[in-house]
Tab-separated table of C-alpha atoms in Angstrom:
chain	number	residue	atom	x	y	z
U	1	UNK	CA	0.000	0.000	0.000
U	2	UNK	CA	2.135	2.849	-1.150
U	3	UNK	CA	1.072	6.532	-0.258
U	4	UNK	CA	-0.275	8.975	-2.360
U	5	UNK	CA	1.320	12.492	-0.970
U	6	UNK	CA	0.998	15.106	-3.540
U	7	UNK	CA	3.648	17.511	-3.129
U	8	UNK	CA	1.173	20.638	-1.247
U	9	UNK	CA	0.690	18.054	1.906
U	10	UNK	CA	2.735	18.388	4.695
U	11	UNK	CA	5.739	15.725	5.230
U	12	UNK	CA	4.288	13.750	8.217
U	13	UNK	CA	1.089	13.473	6.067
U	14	UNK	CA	0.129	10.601	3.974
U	15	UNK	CA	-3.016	9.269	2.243
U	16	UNK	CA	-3.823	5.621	2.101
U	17	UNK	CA	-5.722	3.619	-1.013
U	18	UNK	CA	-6.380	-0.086	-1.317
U	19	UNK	CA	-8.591	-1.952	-3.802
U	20	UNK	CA	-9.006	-5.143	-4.450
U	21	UNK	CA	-11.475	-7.554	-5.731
U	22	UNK	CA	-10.257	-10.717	-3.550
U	23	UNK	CA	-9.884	-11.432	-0.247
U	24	UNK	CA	-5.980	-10.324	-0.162
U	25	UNK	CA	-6.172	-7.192	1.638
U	26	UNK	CA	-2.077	-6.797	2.219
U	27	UNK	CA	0.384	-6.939	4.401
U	28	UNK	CA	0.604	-3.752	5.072
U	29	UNK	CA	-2.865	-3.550	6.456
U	30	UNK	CA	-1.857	-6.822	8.458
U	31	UNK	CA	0.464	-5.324	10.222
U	32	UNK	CA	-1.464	-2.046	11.059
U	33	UNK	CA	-4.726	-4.458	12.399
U	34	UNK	CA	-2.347	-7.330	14.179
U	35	UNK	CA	-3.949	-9.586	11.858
U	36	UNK	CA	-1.178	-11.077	10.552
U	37	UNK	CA	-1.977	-14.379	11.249
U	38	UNK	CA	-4.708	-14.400	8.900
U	39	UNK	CA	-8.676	-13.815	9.047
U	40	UNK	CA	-11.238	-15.821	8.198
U	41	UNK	CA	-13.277	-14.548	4.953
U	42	UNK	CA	-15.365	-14.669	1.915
U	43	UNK	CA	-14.578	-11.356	0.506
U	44	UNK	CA	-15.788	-10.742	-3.045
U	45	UNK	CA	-14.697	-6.555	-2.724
U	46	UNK	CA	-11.924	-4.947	-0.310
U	47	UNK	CA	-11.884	-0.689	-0.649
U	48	UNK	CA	-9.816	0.753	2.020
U	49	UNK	CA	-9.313	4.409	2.076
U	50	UNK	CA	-7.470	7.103	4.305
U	51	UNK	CA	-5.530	10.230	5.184
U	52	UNK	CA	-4.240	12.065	8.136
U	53	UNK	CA	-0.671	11.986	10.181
U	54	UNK	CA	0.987	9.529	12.097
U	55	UNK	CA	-0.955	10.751	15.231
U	56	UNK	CA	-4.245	11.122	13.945
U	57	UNK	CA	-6.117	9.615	10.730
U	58	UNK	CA	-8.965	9.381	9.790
U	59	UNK	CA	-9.840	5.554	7.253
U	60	UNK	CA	-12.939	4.329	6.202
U	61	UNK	CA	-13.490	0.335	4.598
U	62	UNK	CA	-16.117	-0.875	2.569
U	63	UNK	CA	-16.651	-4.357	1.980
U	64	UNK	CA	-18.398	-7.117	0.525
U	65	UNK	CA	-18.605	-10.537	2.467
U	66	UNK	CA	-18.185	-11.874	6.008
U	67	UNK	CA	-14.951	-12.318	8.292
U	68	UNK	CA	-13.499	-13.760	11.482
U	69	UNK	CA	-9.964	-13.868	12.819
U	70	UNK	CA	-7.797	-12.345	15.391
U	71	UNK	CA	-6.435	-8.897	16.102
U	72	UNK	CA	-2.817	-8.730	17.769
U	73	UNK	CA	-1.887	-5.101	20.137
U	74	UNK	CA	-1.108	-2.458	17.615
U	75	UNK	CA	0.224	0.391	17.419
U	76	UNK	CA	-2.946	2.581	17.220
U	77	UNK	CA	-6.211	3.160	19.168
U	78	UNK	CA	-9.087	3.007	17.010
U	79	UNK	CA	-12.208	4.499	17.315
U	80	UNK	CA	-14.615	3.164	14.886
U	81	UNK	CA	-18.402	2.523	14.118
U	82	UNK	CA	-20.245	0.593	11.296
U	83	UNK	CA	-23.404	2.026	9.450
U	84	UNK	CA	-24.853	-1.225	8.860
U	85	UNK	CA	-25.111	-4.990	9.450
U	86	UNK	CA	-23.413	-7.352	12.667
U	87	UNK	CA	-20.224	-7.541	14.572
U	88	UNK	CA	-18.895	-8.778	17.323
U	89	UNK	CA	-15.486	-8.764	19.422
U	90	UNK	CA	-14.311	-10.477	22.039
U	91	UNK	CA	-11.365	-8.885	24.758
U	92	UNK	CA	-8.606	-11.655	24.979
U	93	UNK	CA	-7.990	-10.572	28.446
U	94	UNK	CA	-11.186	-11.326	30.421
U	95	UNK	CA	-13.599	-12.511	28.046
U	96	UNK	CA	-16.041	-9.416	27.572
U	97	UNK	CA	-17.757	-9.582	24.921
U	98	UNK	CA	-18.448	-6.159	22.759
U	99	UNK	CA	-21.715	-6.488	20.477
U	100	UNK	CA	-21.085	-4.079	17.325
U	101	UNK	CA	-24.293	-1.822	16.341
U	102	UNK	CA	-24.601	0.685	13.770
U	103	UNK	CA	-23.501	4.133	14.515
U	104	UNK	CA	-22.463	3.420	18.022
U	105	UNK	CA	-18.833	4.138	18.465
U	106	UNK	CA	-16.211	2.079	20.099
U	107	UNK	CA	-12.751	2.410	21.313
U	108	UNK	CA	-10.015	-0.418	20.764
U	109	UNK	CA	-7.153	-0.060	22.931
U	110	UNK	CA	-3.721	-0.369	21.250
U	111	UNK	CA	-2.468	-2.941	23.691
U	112	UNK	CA	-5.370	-4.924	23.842
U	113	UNK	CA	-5.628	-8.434	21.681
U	114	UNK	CA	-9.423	-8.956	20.749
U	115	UNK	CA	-11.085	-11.876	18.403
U	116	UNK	CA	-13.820	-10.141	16.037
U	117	UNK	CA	-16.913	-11.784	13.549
U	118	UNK	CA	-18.339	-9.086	11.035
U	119	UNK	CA	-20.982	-9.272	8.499
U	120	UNK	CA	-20.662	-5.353	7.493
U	121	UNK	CA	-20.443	-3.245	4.637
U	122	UNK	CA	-19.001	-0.021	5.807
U	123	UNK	CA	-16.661	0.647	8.617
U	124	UNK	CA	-15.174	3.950	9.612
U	125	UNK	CA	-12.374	4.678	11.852
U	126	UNK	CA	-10.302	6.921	14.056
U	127	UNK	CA	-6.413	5.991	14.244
U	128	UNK	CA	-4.843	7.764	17.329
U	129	UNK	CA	-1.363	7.149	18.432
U	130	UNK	CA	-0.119	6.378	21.862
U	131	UNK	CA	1.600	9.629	22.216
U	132	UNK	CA	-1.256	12.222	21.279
U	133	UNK	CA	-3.312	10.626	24.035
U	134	UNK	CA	-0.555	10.253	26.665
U	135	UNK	CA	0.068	14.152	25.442
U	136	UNK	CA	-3.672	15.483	26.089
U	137	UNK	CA	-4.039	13.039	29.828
U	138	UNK	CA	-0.395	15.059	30.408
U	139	UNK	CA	-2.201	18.948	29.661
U	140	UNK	CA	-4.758	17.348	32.327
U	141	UNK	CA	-2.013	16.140	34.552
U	142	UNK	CA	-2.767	12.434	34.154
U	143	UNK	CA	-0.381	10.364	33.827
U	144	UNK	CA	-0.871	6.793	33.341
U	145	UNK	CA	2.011	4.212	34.043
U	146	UNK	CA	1.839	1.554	31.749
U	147	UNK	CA	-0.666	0.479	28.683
U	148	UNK	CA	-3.408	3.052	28.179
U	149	UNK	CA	-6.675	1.036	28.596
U	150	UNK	CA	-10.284	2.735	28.123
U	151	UNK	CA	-13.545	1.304	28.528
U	152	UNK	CA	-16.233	1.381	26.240
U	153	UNK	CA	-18.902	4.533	26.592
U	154	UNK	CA	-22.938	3.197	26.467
U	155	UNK	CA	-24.302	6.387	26.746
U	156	UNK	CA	-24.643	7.124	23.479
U	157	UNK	CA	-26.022	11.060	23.175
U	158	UNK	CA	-24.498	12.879	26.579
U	159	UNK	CA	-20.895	11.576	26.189
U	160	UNK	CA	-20.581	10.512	22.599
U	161	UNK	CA	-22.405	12.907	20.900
U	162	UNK	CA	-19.338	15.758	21.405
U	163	UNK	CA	-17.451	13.381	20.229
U	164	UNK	CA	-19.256	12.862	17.045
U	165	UNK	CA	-20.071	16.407	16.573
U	166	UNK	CA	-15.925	17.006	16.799
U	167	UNK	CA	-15.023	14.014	13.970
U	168	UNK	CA	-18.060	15.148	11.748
U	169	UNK	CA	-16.659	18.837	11.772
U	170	UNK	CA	-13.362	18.044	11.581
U	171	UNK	CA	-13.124	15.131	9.285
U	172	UNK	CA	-12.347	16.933	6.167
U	173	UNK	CA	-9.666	18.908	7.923
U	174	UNK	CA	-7.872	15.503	8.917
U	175	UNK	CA	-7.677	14.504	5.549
U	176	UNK	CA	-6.320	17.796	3.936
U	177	UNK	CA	-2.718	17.161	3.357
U	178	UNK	CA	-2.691	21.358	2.638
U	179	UNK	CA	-2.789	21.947	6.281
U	180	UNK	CA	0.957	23.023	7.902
U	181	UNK	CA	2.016	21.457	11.214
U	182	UNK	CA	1.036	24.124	13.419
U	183	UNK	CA	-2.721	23.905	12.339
U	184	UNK	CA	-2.501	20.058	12.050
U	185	UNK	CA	-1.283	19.625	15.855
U	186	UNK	CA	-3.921	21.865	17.021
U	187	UNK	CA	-6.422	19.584	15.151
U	188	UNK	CA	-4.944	16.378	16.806
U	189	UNK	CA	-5.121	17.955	20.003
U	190	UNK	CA	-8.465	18.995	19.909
U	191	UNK	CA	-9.563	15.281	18.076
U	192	UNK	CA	-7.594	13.465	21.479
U	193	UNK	CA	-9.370	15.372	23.749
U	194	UNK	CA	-12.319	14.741	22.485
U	195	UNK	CA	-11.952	10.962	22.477
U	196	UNK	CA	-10.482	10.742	26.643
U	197	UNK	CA	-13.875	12.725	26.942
U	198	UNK	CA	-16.157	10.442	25.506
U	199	UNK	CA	-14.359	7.032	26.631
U	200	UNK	CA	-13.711	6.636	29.945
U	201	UNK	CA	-10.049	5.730	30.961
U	202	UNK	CA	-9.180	2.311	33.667
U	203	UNK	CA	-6.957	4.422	35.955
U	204	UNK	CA	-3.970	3.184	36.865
U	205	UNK	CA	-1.199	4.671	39.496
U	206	UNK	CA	-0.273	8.015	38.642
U	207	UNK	CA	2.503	10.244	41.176
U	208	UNK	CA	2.022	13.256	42.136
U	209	UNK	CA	3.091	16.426	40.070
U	210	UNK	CA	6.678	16.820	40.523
U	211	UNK	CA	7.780	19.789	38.149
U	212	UNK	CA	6.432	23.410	39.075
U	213	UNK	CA	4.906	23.475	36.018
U	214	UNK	CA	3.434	20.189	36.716
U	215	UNK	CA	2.102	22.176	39.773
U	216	UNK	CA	0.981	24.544	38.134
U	217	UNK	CA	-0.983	23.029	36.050
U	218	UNK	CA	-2.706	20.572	38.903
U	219	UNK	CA	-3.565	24.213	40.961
U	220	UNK	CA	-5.071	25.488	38.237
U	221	UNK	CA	-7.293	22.889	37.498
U	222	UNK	CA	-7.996	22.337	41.532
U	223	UNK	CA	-9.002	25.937	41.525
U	224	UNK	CA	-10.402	27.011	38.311
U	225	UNK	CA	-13.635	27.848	39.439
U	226	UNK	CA	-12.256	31.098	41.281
U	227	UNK	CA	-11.424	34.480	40.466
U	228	UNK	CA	-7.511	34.003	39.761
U	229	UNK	CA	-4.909	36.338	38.564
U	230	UNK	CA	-1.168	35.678	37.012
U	231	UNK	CA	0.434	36.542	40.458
U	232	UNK	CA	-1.992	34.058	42.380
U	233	UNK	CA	-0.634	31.110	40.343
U	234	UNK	CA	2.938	31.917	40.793
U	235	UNK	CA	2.467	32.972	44.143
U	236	UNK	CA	0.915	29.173	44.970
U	237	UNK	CA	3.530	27.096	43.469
U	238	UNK	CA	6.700	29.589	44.693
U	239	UNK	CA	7.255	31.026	41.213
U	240	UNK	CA	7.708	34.584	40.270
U	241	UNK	CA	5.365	35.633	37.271
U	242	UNK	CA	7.946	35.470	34.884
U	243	UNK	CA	9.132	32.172	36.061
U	244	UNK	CA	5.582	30.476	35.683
U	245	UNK	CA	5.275	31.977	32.441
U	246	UNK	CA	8.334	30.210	31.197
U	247	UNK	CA	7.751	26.995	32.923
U	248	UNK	CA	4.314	26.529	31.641
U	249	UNK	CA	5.428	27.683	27.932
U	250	UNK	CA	8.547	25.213	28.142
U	251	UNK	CA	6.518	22.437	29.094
U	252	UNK	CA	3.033	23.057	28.221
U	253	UNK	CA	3.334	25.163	25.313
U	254	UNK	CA	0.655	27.507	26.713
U	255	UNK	CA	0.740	30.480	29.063
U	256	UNK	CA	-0.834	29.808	32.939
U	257	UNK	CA	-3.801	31.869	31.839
U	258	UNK	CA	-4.381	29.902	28.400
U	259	UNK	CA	-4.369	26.838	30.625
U	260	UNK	CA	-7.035	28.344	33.071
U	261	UNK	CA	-9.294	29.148	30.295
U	262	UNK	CA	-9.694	25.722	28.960
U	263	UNK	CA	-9.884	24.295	32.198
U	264	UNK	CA	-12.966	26.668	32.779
U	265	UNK	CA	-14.358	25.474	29.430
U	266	UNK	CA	-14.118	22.120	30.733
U	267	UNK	CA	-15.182	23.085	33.971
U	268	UNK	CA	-18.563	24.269	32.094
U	269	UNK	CA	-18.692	21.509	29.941
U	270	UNK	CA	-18.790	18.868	32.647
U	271	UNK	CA	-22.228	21.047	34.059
U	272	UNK	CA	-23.415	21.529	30.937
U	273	UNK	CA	-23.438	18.044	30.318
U	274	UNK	CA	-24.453	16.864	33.184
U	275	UNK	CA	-27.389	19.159	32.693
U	276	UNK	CA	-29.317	19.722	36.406
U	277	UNK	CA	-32.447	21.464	37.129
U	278	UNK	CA	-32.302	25.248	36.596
U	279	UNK	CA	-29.249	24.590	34.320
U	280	UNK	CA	-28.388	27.483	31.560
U	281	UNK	CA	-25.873	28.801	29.653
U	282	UNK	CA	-25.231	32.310	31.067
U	283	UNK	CA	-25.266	30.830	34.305
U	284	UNK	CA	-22.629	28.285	33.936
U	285	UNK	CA	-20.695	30.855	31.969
U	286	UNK	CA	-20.851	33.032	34.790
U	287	UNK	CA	-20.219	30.348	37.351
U	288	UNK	CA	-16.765	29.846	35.713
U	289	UNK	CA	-15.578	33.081	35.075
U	290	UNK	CA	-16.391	33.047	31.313
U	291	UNK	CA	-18.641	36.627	31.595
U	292	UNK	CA	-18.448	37.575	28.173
U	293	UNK	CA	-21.165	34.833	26.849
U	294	UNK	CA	-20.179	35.528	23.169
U	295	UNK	CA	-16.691	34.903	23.463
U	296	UNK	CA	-17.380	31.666	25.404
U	297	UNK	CA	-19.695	30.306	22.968
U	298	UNK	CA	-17.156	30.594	20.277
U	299	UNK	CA	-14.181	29.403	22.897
U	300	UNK	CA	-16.466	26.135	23.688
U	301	UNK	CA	-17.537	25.478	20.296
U	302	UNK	CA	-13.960	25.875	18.746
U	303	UNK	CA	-12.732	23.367	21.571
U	304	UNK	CA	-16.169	20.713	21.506
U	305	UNK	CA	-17.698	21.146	18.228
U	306	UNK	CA	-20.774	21.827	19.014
U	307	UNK	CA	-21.982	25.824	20.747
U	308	UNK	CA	-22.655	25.030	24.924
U	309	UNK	CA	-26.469	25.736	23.903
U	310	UNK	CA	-26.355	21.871	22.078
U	311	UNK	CA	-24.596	20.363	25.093
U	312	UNK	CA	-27.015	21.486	27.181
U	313	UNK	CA	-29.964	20.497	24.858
U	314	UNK	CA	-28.768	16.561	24.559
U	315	UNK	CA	-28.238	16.329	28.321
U	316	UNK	CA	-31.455	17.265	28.876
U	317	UNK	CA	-32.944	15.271	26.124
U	318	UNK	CA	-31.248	12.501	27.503
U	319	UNK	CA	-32.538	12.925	31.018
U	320	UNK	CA	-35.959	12.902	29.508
U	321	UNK	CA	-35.782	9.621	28.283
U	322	UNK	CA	-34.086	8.577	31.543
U	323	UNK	CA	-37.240	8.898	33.227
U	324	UNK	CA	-40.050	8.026	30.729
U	325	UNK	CA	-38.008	4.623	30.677
């Protein structure tokens, strides 16, 4: 499977074609899937196309015919959902058993061996590396010794809905080759996020912060619903301004109050969400220090996809069926 870079796409970019009529799908793909030791098929068709960077890409498979076999650890997580027909997959580890159904997605951790059956025409899938998710749990001071595991997410509309709203805006951008590496990190940022949001991780053992920007960064988030200025940070972790300023930018790549605003965007998120009685916008705006409402619309919508007014409606149109269950 060669790749098809024309020359405007930037160099960690690559696009991905394979088409076959047989059940040969390559070993290239073999080796992506752990499926090297061979699946189980009667393939008549095999289209597998793709396109994004080596931390985040975005494929898609259609398919004619029915197939079984074994998938070894990998290098990538993959997100992925059908739009039609069966699957099922079993987790080598303890035997759960993960029923596939359309338009619901799932999350298959890289380390993770699973045995699948699939009777479906179209698949389409998230590749995430390792390091952009161990990246975003590190901007949330998470760190995770060991594999990254996640569990699977059955609420479908409160917690996966941001996440669909963020691949279906975003897909096309994934797969432009135009974009430069700047714009494209930002993207993969934004596209990890979304996916530790939406599936929830199997904590492990993680130390305690032991860098002052480290500290930083776990006192802001401890106290982001507050009024805070530059000098309080600093002042909490023993740094002069100018010190926290370069500690957070060496390590974080942000500035202590870039870091405070998206932890009150996530701060509102998490209410919004969550969606209690007497619940708005403005208020939960206000509640977290976001007072100009405009500004924090745009702010939440760039980061989640979707303006807070949407969040808000799904939680509560999820409660509602909650209760008339």
């Amino acid at each position: 499977m060669a790749p098809e870079s024309p020359e405007a796409d930037s160099p960690s970019f690559r696009r991905f074609h394979v088409e076959a009529i047989s059940e040969d799908r390559g070993a290239e793909l073999d080796r992506i899937y752990g499926t090297g030791g061979g699946i189980d098929s009667a393939l008549e068709t095999f289209r597998y196309v793709g396109a994004g960077d080596a931390d985040v890409s975005m494929r898609g498979a259609e398919v004619e015919g029915t197939r079984s076999g074994r998938m070894e650890p990998r290098a990538d997580h993959i997100v992925f959902w059908v739009a039609d027909g069966t699957a099922s997959l079993e987790d080598t580890r303890d035997g759960t058993v993960l029923e596939v159904t359309p338009g619901h997605p799932l999350l298959l951790s890289a380390s993770v061996a699973y045995t699948f059956s699939a009777d479906i025409r179209k698949l389409t899938m998230v590749h995430l590396s390792d390091r952009v998710l161990r990246a975003e749990l590190a901007r949330r001071q998470r760190f995770v010794r060991g594999p990254l595991l996640f569990d699977q997410q059955p609420d479908i509309e409160v917690a996966l809905g941001p996440l669909r709203a963020i691949i279906r805006s975003r897909a096309g951008q994934v797969m432009d080759g135009r974009l430069d590496e700047a714009q494209r990190a930002a993207l993969n940022q934004q596209i990890a996020a979304a996916v530790i949001d939406a599936f929830p991780l199997v904590e492990g053992a993680e130390p305690e912060p032991s860098t002052a920007a480290a500290r930083a960064a776990a006192w802001i988030r401890d106290n982001a619903g507050s009024p805070l200025e530059l000098r309080d940070i600093a002042t909490a972790v023993g740094l002069s301004e100018r010190g926290l300023q370069s500690a957070m930018r060496r390590t974080y790549g942000e500035s202590p109050m870039e870091r405070l605003r998206a932890e009150r965007l996530e701060g509102a998120r998490r209410e919004l969400v969550a969606g209690g009685a007497g619940t708005t916008v403005a208020e939960t705006a206000r509640r977290w220090h976001l007072t100009h409402l405009g500004r924090f619309a745009g702010a939440y919508a760039e980061r989640f996809g979707e303006p807070p007014s949407v969040t808000l409606r799904r939680a509560r149109a999820g409660a509602r069926e909650r209760v008339e269950r």
